[in-house]
């Protein structure tokens, strides 16, 4: 109950903060500019408006918004894995703790707004077992060339089982500045990511779905761990500054007044700075020797931690796109230097990472032939030889048809966690070879017909995985994975149907156990209610994938590892929803896993000993303000 009160207090403070700014800013709203709010991100500097008509608002969970389907451990906010194979291979330093990356606020995705009036976006979802998810986003221009904003999001999900609480507190505070003559730009942000997850090790009983007593009482099922917890936290301070160069011209306002000289940027020097402090801590207040194979340092409890401090500077030179005379050739080149301290238990390492980067590209979506090639090579002694080349070639035809081929060739050093670990339950020191990966992808899009297809091929040498003992191993033979994705939507005046199909082939399923097939089907009625003033959707989602011998989960490492004892069996999962939109307000009602108990198989395991969520009812609201 205290967590609910704490969340509501934080939520309403954020709302009041946004409202206060709005009240002091707006005196005489101008209808022509009332809804004019645009934002950019560092990864996509094209200005765009926030979406007032949220697509599928009932899919409020982070994992549901990804392009490929994911499973968590039965409670929103817990560790996850992708049902469809995906593998990134970044070069240089990596700490290697990745099981919660999708939940984090990322510097490249922070939204910097330019608003005529204050902009506020609120969201609030509740349901399940004391589950509350929500947050607030606010932005305001204190001057035409200076903006401030913040974004706060919290997840508080107790879960249906014992010791399954998941709490996320994610916050960003950002500002943007552009000098009046457009010579200088500055984007700065502070981010905090705090995640606290209780770890129960899964159910210690095998009759969770066959015993009728547990049908609506999962909290009575015994679990393996009763006092274990994972804490993740990151504090990140970053800024991106840019100095523009070009010709100055006078712009005439009217017949008698001329504006001062205005810069038309052609080239720029950019500087990226980032300081981050990241840490992971696993605590277990009892020894739990029956669950873990060893107790190495402490025999009565466990307190493992890993910390990094990272200071990064990058300097680049590039040319800029001119809207009046579009350039067919754009380029950027520079270097990035990182100084890292890596600390684990009683060890501490000082690491340097120096990368040279270059990119050539054009407007890939608007040119008939769009292209992009970027390359990076690491020249620091520890990572020398690491390189990555990404390429994209795209043909944009009329009638919204496009065909593209993109890919990546990389040679990357293993992460710190893959090579070195000192924990109370696991310790190792490996000397792995670099991982070589070639990823190619063919894309077809026919936007008018709402048809999208993708074929991906992975060729990997020296792939690293966790064996049945949760120890890292390197597969010395070539590994090949082929993934086909197809999406087709039908959208009529009253009926929408969306189908997503995934098929994959893996050359060695003994080290990558994933299903052959997965799908998602959405069908809903859309139309106006009450004289057409309310836009409503009512329908359902069906998700399904074939059976597979999925990986088990290790709480102390926060990793999934191989197991060969239990095959995970699945059936189609039905979610029913109703959503309603009134101008800038979206309201939804959703029943997840509505068909639970309708099959002979009474439930689903998403990992050995971890059950899928029970039938759960959620109510949520998204609310945008422009004053």
CSV table of C-alpha atoms in Angstrom, one decimal, residues 146-491:
chain,number,residue,atom,x,y,z
A,146,UNK,CA,15.6,27.6,-25.3
A,147,UNK,CA,13.5,24.6,-24.2
A,148,UNK,CA,13.3,22.5,-21.0
A,149,UNK,CA,11.7,19.2,-20.4
A,150,UNK,CA,11.5,16.1,-18.2
A,151,UNK,CA,10.2,12.6,-18.5
A,152,UNK,CA,9.4,10.4,-15.5
A,153,UNK,CA,8.1,6.8,-15.7
A,154,UNK,CA,7.4,4.3,-12.9
A,155,UNK,CA,6.5,0.6,-12.9
A,156,UNK,CA,5.3,-1.0,-9.7
A,157,UNK,CA,4.2,-4.6,-10.3
A,158,UNK,CA,3.9,-6.9,-7.4
A,159,UNK,CA,3.3,-10.0,-9.5
A,160,UNK,CA,1.1,-13.0,-8.7
A,161,UNK,CA,3.8,-15.1,-7.0
A,162,UNK,CA,5.9,-14.7,-3.8
A,163,UNK,CA,8.9,-12.5,-3.9
A,164,UNK,CA,8.2,-11.2,-7.5
A,165,UNK,CA,8.0,-7.4,-7.0
A,166,UNK,CA,9.4,-5.3,-9.8
A,167,UNK,CA,9.9,-1.5,-9.4
A,168,UNK,CA,11.3,0.8,-12.0
A,169,UNK,CA,12.0,4.5,-11.6
A,170,UNK,CA,13.1,6.1,-14.9
A,171,UNK,CA,13.8,9.8,-15.1
A,172,UNK,CA,15.3,12.3,-17.6
A,173,UNK,CA,15.8,16.0,-17.4
A,174,UNK,CA,16.8,17.7,-20.7
A,175,UNK,CA,17.3,21.1,-22.3
A,176,UNK,CA,17.9,22.4,-25.8
A,177,UNK,CA,19.5,25.7,-26.9
A,178,UNK,CA,20.2,27.3,-30.3
A,179,UNK,CA,21.8,30.6,-30.7
A,180,UNK,CA,19.8,33.3,-32.5
A,181,UNK,CA,22.2,33.3,-35.4
A,182,UNK,CA,22.1,29.4,-35.7
A,183,UNK,CA,25.8,29.2,-35.1
A,184,UNK,CA,25.7,27.1,-31.9
A,185,UNK,CA,23.4,24.3,-30.7
A,186,UNK,CA,23.5,22.5,-27.4
A,187,UNK,CA,21.4,19.5,-26.2
A,188,UNK,CA,22.0,18.3,-22.7
A,189,UNK,CA,20.3,15.7,-20.5
A,190,UNK,CA,20.6,13.9,-17.2
A,191,UNK,CA,19.1,10.4,-16.9
A,192,UNK,CA,18.5,8.2,-14.0
A,193,UNK,CA,17.5,4.5,-14.4
A,194,UNK,CA,16.7,2.6,-11.2
A,195,UNK,CA,15.4,-0.9,-11.3
A,196,UNK,CA,14.7,-3.1,-8.3
A,197,UNK,CA,13.6,-6.7,-8.8
A,198,UNK,CA,12.9,-9.4,-6.3
A,199,UNK,CA,14.2,-12.8,-7.5
A,200,UNK,CA,12.3,-15.9,-6.4
A,201,UNK,CA,14.1,-18.5,-8.6
A,202,UNK,CA,10.8,-19.8,-10.0
A,203,UNK,CA,8.2,-22.1,-8.5
A,204,UNK,CA,9.5,-24.9,-6.4
A,205,UNK,CA,6.3,-27.0,-7.1
A,206,UNK,CA,5.4,-28.8,-10.3
A,207,UNK,CA,1.6,-28.8,-9.8
A,208,UNK,CA,1.1,-25.1,-10.1
A,209,UNK,CA,-1.4,-25.5,-13.0
A,210,UNK,CA,-2.8,-28.9,-12.1
A,211,UNK,CA,-3.7,-28.2,-8.4
A,212,UNK,CA,-7.1,-26.3,-8.4
A,213,UNK,CA,-6.1,-24.7,-5.1
A,214,UNK,CA,-3.5,-22.6,-6.9
A,215,UNK,CA,-5.8,-21.5,-9.8
A,216,UNK,CA,-6.3,-18.1,-8.3
A,217,UNK,CA,-3.8,-18.3,-5.5
A,218,UNK,CA,-0.3,-18.3,-7.1
A,219,UNK,CA,1.0,-16.5,-4.0
A,220,UNK,CA,0.7,-19.8,-2.0
A,221,UNK,CA,3.1,-21.6,-4.3
A,222,UNK,CA,6.5,-22.3,-2.8
A,223,UNK,CA,9.4,-20.6,-4.5
A,224,UNK,CA,13.1,-21.4,-4.5
A,225,UNK,CA,14.3,-18.0,-3.3
A,226,UNK,CA,12.6,-15.9,-0.6
A,227,UNK,CA,15.2,-13.1,0.1
A,228,UNK,CA,17.0,-12.5,-3.1
A,229,UNK,CA,16.9,-9.2,-5.0
A,230,UNK,CA,18.6,-7.5,-8.0
A,231,UNK,CA,19.3,-3.8,-8.1
A,232,UNK,CA,20.2,-2.0,-11.3
A,233,UNK,CA,21.0,1.7,-11.4
A,234,UNK,CA,22.5,4.2,-13.8
A,235,UNK,CA,23.2,7.9,-13.6
A,236,UNK,CA,24.0,9.5,-16.9
A,237,UNK,CA,25.0,13.1,-17.8
A,238,UNK,CA,25.5,13.9,-21.4
A,239,UNK,CA,25.5,16.8,-23.9
A,240,UNK,CA,25.8,17.2,-27.6
A,241,UNK,CA,27.0,20.5,-28.9
A,242,UNK,CA,27.4,21.7,-32.5
A,243,UNK,CA,29.1,24.7,-34.1
A,244,UNK,CA,27.8,25.5,-37.6
A,245,UNK,CA,29.7,27.1,-40.4
A,246,UNK,CA,28.3,28.6,-43.6
A,247,UNK,CA,27.3,31.8,-45.4
A,248,UNK,CA,25.3,34.6,-43.9
A,249,UNK,CA,22.5,36.4,-45.7
A,250,UNK,CA,20.0,39.1,-45.0
A,251,UNK,CA,16.3,38.0,-44.8
A,252,UNK,CA,13.8,40.7,-45.6
A,253,UNK,CA,10.8,40.8,-43.3
A,254,UNK,CA,8.8,43.6,-45.0
A,255,UNK,CA,9.5,46.6,-47.2
A,256,UNK,CA,11.1,48.8,-44.6
A,257,UNK,CA,12.7,46.4,-42.1
A,258,UNK,CA,15.4,43.9,-42.7
A,259,UNK,CA,16.4,41.1,-40.4
A,260,UNK,CA,20.1,40.8,-39.2
A,261,UNK,CA,22.4,38.4,-41.0
A,262,UNK,CA,21.2,34.8,-40.8
A,263,UNK,CA,23.5,31.8,-41.1
A,264,UNK,CA,22.8,29.0,-43.6
A,265,UNK,CA,24.9,26.1,-42.2
A,266,UNK,CA,26.9,24.0,-44.6
A,267,UNK,CA,29.4,22.3,-42.2
A,268,UNK,CA,29.6,21.6,-38.5
A,269,UNK,CA,31.9,20.4,-35.8
A,270,UNK,CA,30.1,18.4,-33.1
A,271,UNK,CA,31.3,17.4,-29.6
A,272,UNK,CA,29.6,14.6,-27.6
A,273,UNK,CA,30.3,14.3,-23.9
A,274,UNK,CA,28.9,11.5,-21.6
A,275,UNK,CA,29.6,10.5,-18.0
A,276,UNK,CA,27.8,7.5,-16.7
A,277,UNK,CA,27.9,5.6,-13.4
A,278,UNK,CA,26.3,2.1,-13.7
A,279,UNK,CA,26.0,-0.7,-11.1
A,280,UNK,CA,24.4,-4.1,-10.7
A,281,UNK,CA,24.0,-5.7,-7.3
A,282,UNK,CA,22.7,-9.1,-6.4
A,283,UNK,CA,21.8,-9.7,-2.7
A,284,UNK,CA,20.6,-12.9,-1.0
A,285,UNK,CA,20.2,-12.7,2.7
A,286,UNK,CA,20.3,-16.5,3.2
A,287,UNK,CA,22.8,-18.9,1.8
A,288,UNK,CA,20.4,-20.8,-0.5
A,289,UNK,CA,23.0,-23.6,-0.9
A,290,UNK,CA,20.2,-25.9,-2.2
A,291,UNK,CA,19.6,-23.7,-5.2
A,292,UNK,CA,23.1,-22.7,-6.1
A,293,UNK,CA,25.9,-25.2,-6.7
A,294,UNK,CA,28.6,-23.3,-4.7
A,295,UNK,CA,29.2,-20.6,-2.1
A,296,UNK,CA,32.7,-19.3,-2.8
A,297,UNK,CA,33.3,-16.2,-0.7
A,298,UNK,CA,30.5,-16.0,1.9
A,299,UNK,CA,28.7,-19.1,3.3
A,300,UNK,CA,25.8,-17.3,5.1
A,301,UNK,CA,24.6,-14.8,2.4
A,302,UNK,CA,25.5,-13.2,-0.9
A,303,UNK,CA,26.3,-9.6,-1.9
A,304,UNK,CA,27.7,-9.5,-5.4
A,305,UNK,CA,28.2,-6.2,-7.2
A,306,UNK,CA,29.7,-4.8,-10.5
A,307,UNK,CA,30.2,-1.1,-11.1
A,308,UNK,CA,31.4,1.0,-14.0
A,309,UNK,CA,32.4,4.6,-14.3
A,310,UNK,CA,32.6,5.8,-17.9
A,311,UNK,CA,33.8,9.2,-19.3
A,312,UNK,CA,33.4,9.6,-23.1
A,313,UNK,CA,34.3,12.4,-25.5
A,314,UNK,CA,33.7,12.4,-29.2
A,315,UNK,CA,34.6,15.0,-31.8
A,316,UNK,CA,33.2,14.9,-35.4
A,317,UNK,CA,33.2,17.0,-38.6
A,318,UNK,CA,30.3,16.8,-41.0
A,319,UNK,CA,28.4,18.6,-43.7
A,320,UNK,CA,24.7,19.5,-43.3
A,321,UNK,CA,21.6,19.0,-45.3
A,322,UNK,CA,20.2,22.2,-46.9
A,323,UNK,CA,16.4,22.1,-47.3
A,324,UNK,CA,16.4,24.6,-50.1
A,325,UNK,CA,19.1,22.7,-52.1
A,326,UNK,CA,19.1,19.1,-51.0
A,327,UNK,CA,22.6,17.5,-51.0
A,328,UNK,CA,23.0,14.2,-52.6
A,329,UNK,CA,26.1,13.4,-50.6
A,330,UNK,CA,26.5,13.8,-46.8
A,331,UNK,CA,29.5,12.7,-44.7
A,332,UNK,CA,30.7,12.7,-41.1
A,333,UNK,CA,34.0,11.6,-39.6
A,334,UNK,CA,35.7,11.8,-36.2
A,335,UNK,CA,36.9,9.9,-33.1
A,336,UNK,CA,35.6,8.8,-29.8
A,337,UNK,CA,37.6,8.3,-26.6
A,338,UNK,CA,36.3,6.5,-23.5
A,339,UNK,CA,38.0,6.2,-20.1
A,340,UNK,CA,36.4,3.5,-18.0
A,341,UNK,CA,36.8,2.1,-14.5
A,342,UNK,CA,35.4,-1.4,-14.1
A,343,UNK,CA,35.0,-2.7,-10.5
A,344,UNK,CA,33.9,-6.1,-9.3
A,345,UNK,CA,34.1,-7.4,-5.8
A,346,UNK,CA,37.8,-6.8,-4.8
A,347,UNK,CA,39.1,-6.1,-8.3
A,348,UNK,CA,39.4,-2.8,-10.2
A,349,UNK,CA,40.4,-2.2,-13.8
A,350,UNK,CA,41.2,1.0,-15.7
A,351,UNK,CA,40.3,0.6,-19.4
A,352,UNK,CA,40.8,2.9,-22.4
A,353,UNK,CA,38.7,2.7,-25.6
A,354,UNK,CA,39.6,4.8,-28.7
A,355,UNK,CA,37.5,4.5,-31.9
A,356,UNK,CA,37.7,6.1,-35.3
A,357,UNK,CA,34.4,6.6,-37.0
A,358,UNK,CA,33.2,7.7,-40.5
A,359,UNK,CA,29.9,7.8,-42.4
A,360,UNK,CA,28.7,8.6,-45.9
A,361,UNK,CA,25.0,8.8,-46.7
A,362,UNK,CA,22.1,10.7,-48.3
A,363,UNK,CA,18.4,11.1,-47.6
A,364,UNK,CA,17.6,7.4,-47.6
A,365,UNK,CA,13.8,7.7,-47.4
A,366,UNK,CA,13.3,10.6,-49.9
A,367,UNK,CA,15.9,9.8,-52.6
A,368,UNK,CA,15.2,7.4,-55.3
A,369,UNK,CA,18.4,5.5,-54.4
A,370,UNK,CA,19.1,5.9,-50.7
A,371,UNK,CA,22.3,4.8,-49.2
A,372,UNK,CA,24.3,4.9,-46.0
A,373,UNK,CA,27.7,3.4,-45.1
A,374,UNK,CA,29.2,3.9,-41.7
A,375,UNK,CA,32.4,2.3,-40.2
A,376,UNK,CA,34.2,2.2,-36.9
A,377,UNK,CA,37.5,0.8,-35.9
A,378,UNK,CA,39.0,0.4,-32.4
A,379,UNK,CA,42.7,1.3,-32.0
A,380,UNK,CA,42.9,1.0,-28.2
A,381,UNK,CA,45.5,-1.7,-27.1
A,382,UNK,CA,42.8,-3.8,-25.4
A,383,UNK,CA,40.4,-3.8,-28.3
A,384,UNK,CA,42.7,-3.2,-31.3
A,385,UNK,CA,41.4,-5.0,-34.3
A,386,UNK,CA,37.7,-4.5,-33.5
A,387,UNK,CA,35.8,-3.1,-36.4
A,388,UNK,CA,32.2,-2.7,-37.6
A,389,UNK,CA,30.8,-1.7,-41.0
A,390,UNK,CA,27.1,-1.0,-41.5
A,391,UNK,CA,25.6,-0.5,-44.9
A,392,UNK,CA,22.2,0.3,-46.4
A,393,UNK,CA,21.0,0.5,-50.0
A,394,UNK,CA,17.4,1.4,-50.7
A,395,UNK,CA,15.2,2.0,-53.8
A,396,UNK,CA,12.2,4.2,-53.2
A,397,UNK,CA,9.6,3.7,-56.0
A,398,UNK,CA,6.4,5.6,-56.6
A,399,UNK,CA,3.2,4.3,-55.0
A,400,UNK,CA,5.0,4.0,-51.6
A,401,UNK,CA,7.0,0.9,-52.6
A,402,UNK,CA,10.6,0.5,-51.4
A,403,UNK,CA,13.2,-2.3,-51.5
A,404,UNK,CA,16.3,-2.2,-49.4
A,405,UNK,CA,19.3,-4.3,-48.5
A,406,UNK,CA,21.3,-3.5,-45.4
A,407,UNK,CA,23.8,-5.4,-43.3
A,408,UNK,CA,26.6,-5.4,-40.8
A,409,UNK,CA,30.1,-6.9,-40.8
A,410,UNK,CA,31.8,-6.8,-37.4
A,411,UNK,CA,34.7,-8.2,-35.4
A,412,UNK,CA,34.2,-7.5,-31.7
A,413,UNK,CA,35.9,-8.4,-28.4
A,414,UNK,CA,33.9,-10.3,-25.8
A,415,UNK,CA,32.3,-8.3,-23.0
A,416,UNK,CA,33.8,-8.0,-19.6
A,417,UNK,CA,31.2,-10.4,-18.1
A,418,UNK,CA,31.9,-13.0,-20.7
A,419,UNK,CA,35.6,-13.1,-19.9
A,420,UNK,CA,35.8,-12.3,-16.2
A,421,UNK,CA,33.5,-12.7,-13.3
A,422,UNK,CA,33.9,-12.9,-9.5
A,423,UNK,CA,30.7,-13.8,-7.7
A,424,UNK,CA,29.7,-15.7,-4.6
A,425,UNK,CA,28.2,-18.6,-6.7
A,426,UNK,CA,30.2,-18.4,-10.0
A,427,UNK,CA,33.7,-17.3,-10.8
A,428,UNK,CA,35.7,-17.7,-14.0
A,429,UNK,CA,38.5,-16.1,-16.1
A,430,UNK,CA,38.2,-16.8,-19.9
A,431,UNK,CA,40.3,-16.0,-22.9
A,432,UNK,CA,37.8,-16.0,-25.7
A,433,UNK,CA,38.5,-15.1,-29.3
A,434,UNK,CA,36.9,-12.1,-31.0
A,435,UNK,CA,33.3,-12.7,-32.4
A,436,UNK,CA,33.0,-12.2,-36.1
A,437,UNK,CA,29.5,-11.6,-37.4
A,438,UNK,CA,27.9,-10.9,-40.8
A,439,UNK,CA,24.3,-9.9,-40.7
A,440,UNK,CA,22.4,-9.2,-44.0
A,441,UNK,CA,18.8,-8.1,-44.3
A,442,UNK,CA,16.5,-7.6,-47.3
A,443,UNK,CA,13.4,-5.4,-46.8
A,444,UNK,CA,10.3,-4.9,-48.9
A,445,UNK,CA,7.7,-2.3,-48.0
A,446,UNK,CA,4.4,-1.4,-49.7
A,447,UNK,CA,3.0,1.2,-47.4
A,448,UNK,CA,-0.2,1.8,-49.5
A,449,UNK,CA,-1.1,-1.9,-49.1
A,450,UNK,CA,0.3,-2.1,-45.6
A,451,UNK,CA,2.6,-4.9,-46.5
A,452,UNK,CA,6.1,-5.3,-45.0
A,453,UNK,CA,8.5,-8.2,-45.4
A,454,UNK,CA,12.0,-8.8,-44.0
A,455,UNK,CA,14.5,-11.6,-44.4
A,456,UNK,CA,17.6,-11.7,-42.1
A,457,UNK,CA,20.6,-13.9,-42.3
A,458,UNK,CA,23.2,-14.2,-39.5
A,459,UNK,CA,26.7,-15.8,-40.0
A,460,UNK,CA,28.6,-15.9,-36.7
A,461,UNK,CA,32.0,-17.3,-35.8
A,462,UNK,CA,33.0,-17.8,-32.1
A,463,UNK,CA,29.5,-17.3,-30.7
A,464,UNK,CA,29.4,-17.1,-26.9
A,465,UNK,CA,26.6,-18.6,-24.8
A,466,UNK,CA,26.0,-20.0,-21.3
A,467,UNK,CA,26.0,-23.7,-20.9
A,468,UNK,CA,23.9,-25.9,-18.6
A,469,UNK,CA,26.1,-24.9,-15.7
A,470,UNK,CA,25.6,-21.2,-16.4
A,471,UNK,CA,29.3,-20.9,-17.5
A,472,UNK,CA,30.2,-19.0,-20.7
A,473,UNK,CA,31.3,-21.2,-23.6
A,474,UNK,CA,32.5,-20.3,-27.1
A,475,UNK,CA,31.1,-22.2,-30.1
A,476,UNK,CA,34.1,-22.5,-32.5
A,477,UNK,CA,32.2,-23.6,-35.5
A,478,UNK,CA,30.2,-21.3,-37.9
A,479,UNK,CA,26.7,-20.6,-36.7
A,480,UNK,CA,24.0,-19.7,-39.2
A,481,UNK,CA,20.5,-18.2,-38.5
A,482,UNK,CA,17.8,-17.3,-41.0
A,483,UNK,CA,14.8,-15.2,-39.9
A,484,UNK,CA,11.8,-14.3,-42.1
A,485,UNK,CA,9.3,-11.7,-40.9
A,486,UNK,CA,6.0,-10.8,-42.7
A,487,UNK,CA,3.4,-8.2,-41.7
A,488,UNK,CA,0.2,-7.5,-43.6
A,489,UNK,CA,-2.5,-5.1,-42.4
A,490,UNK,CA,-6.1,-4.6,-43.7
A,491,UNK,CA,-7.7,-1.3,-42.7
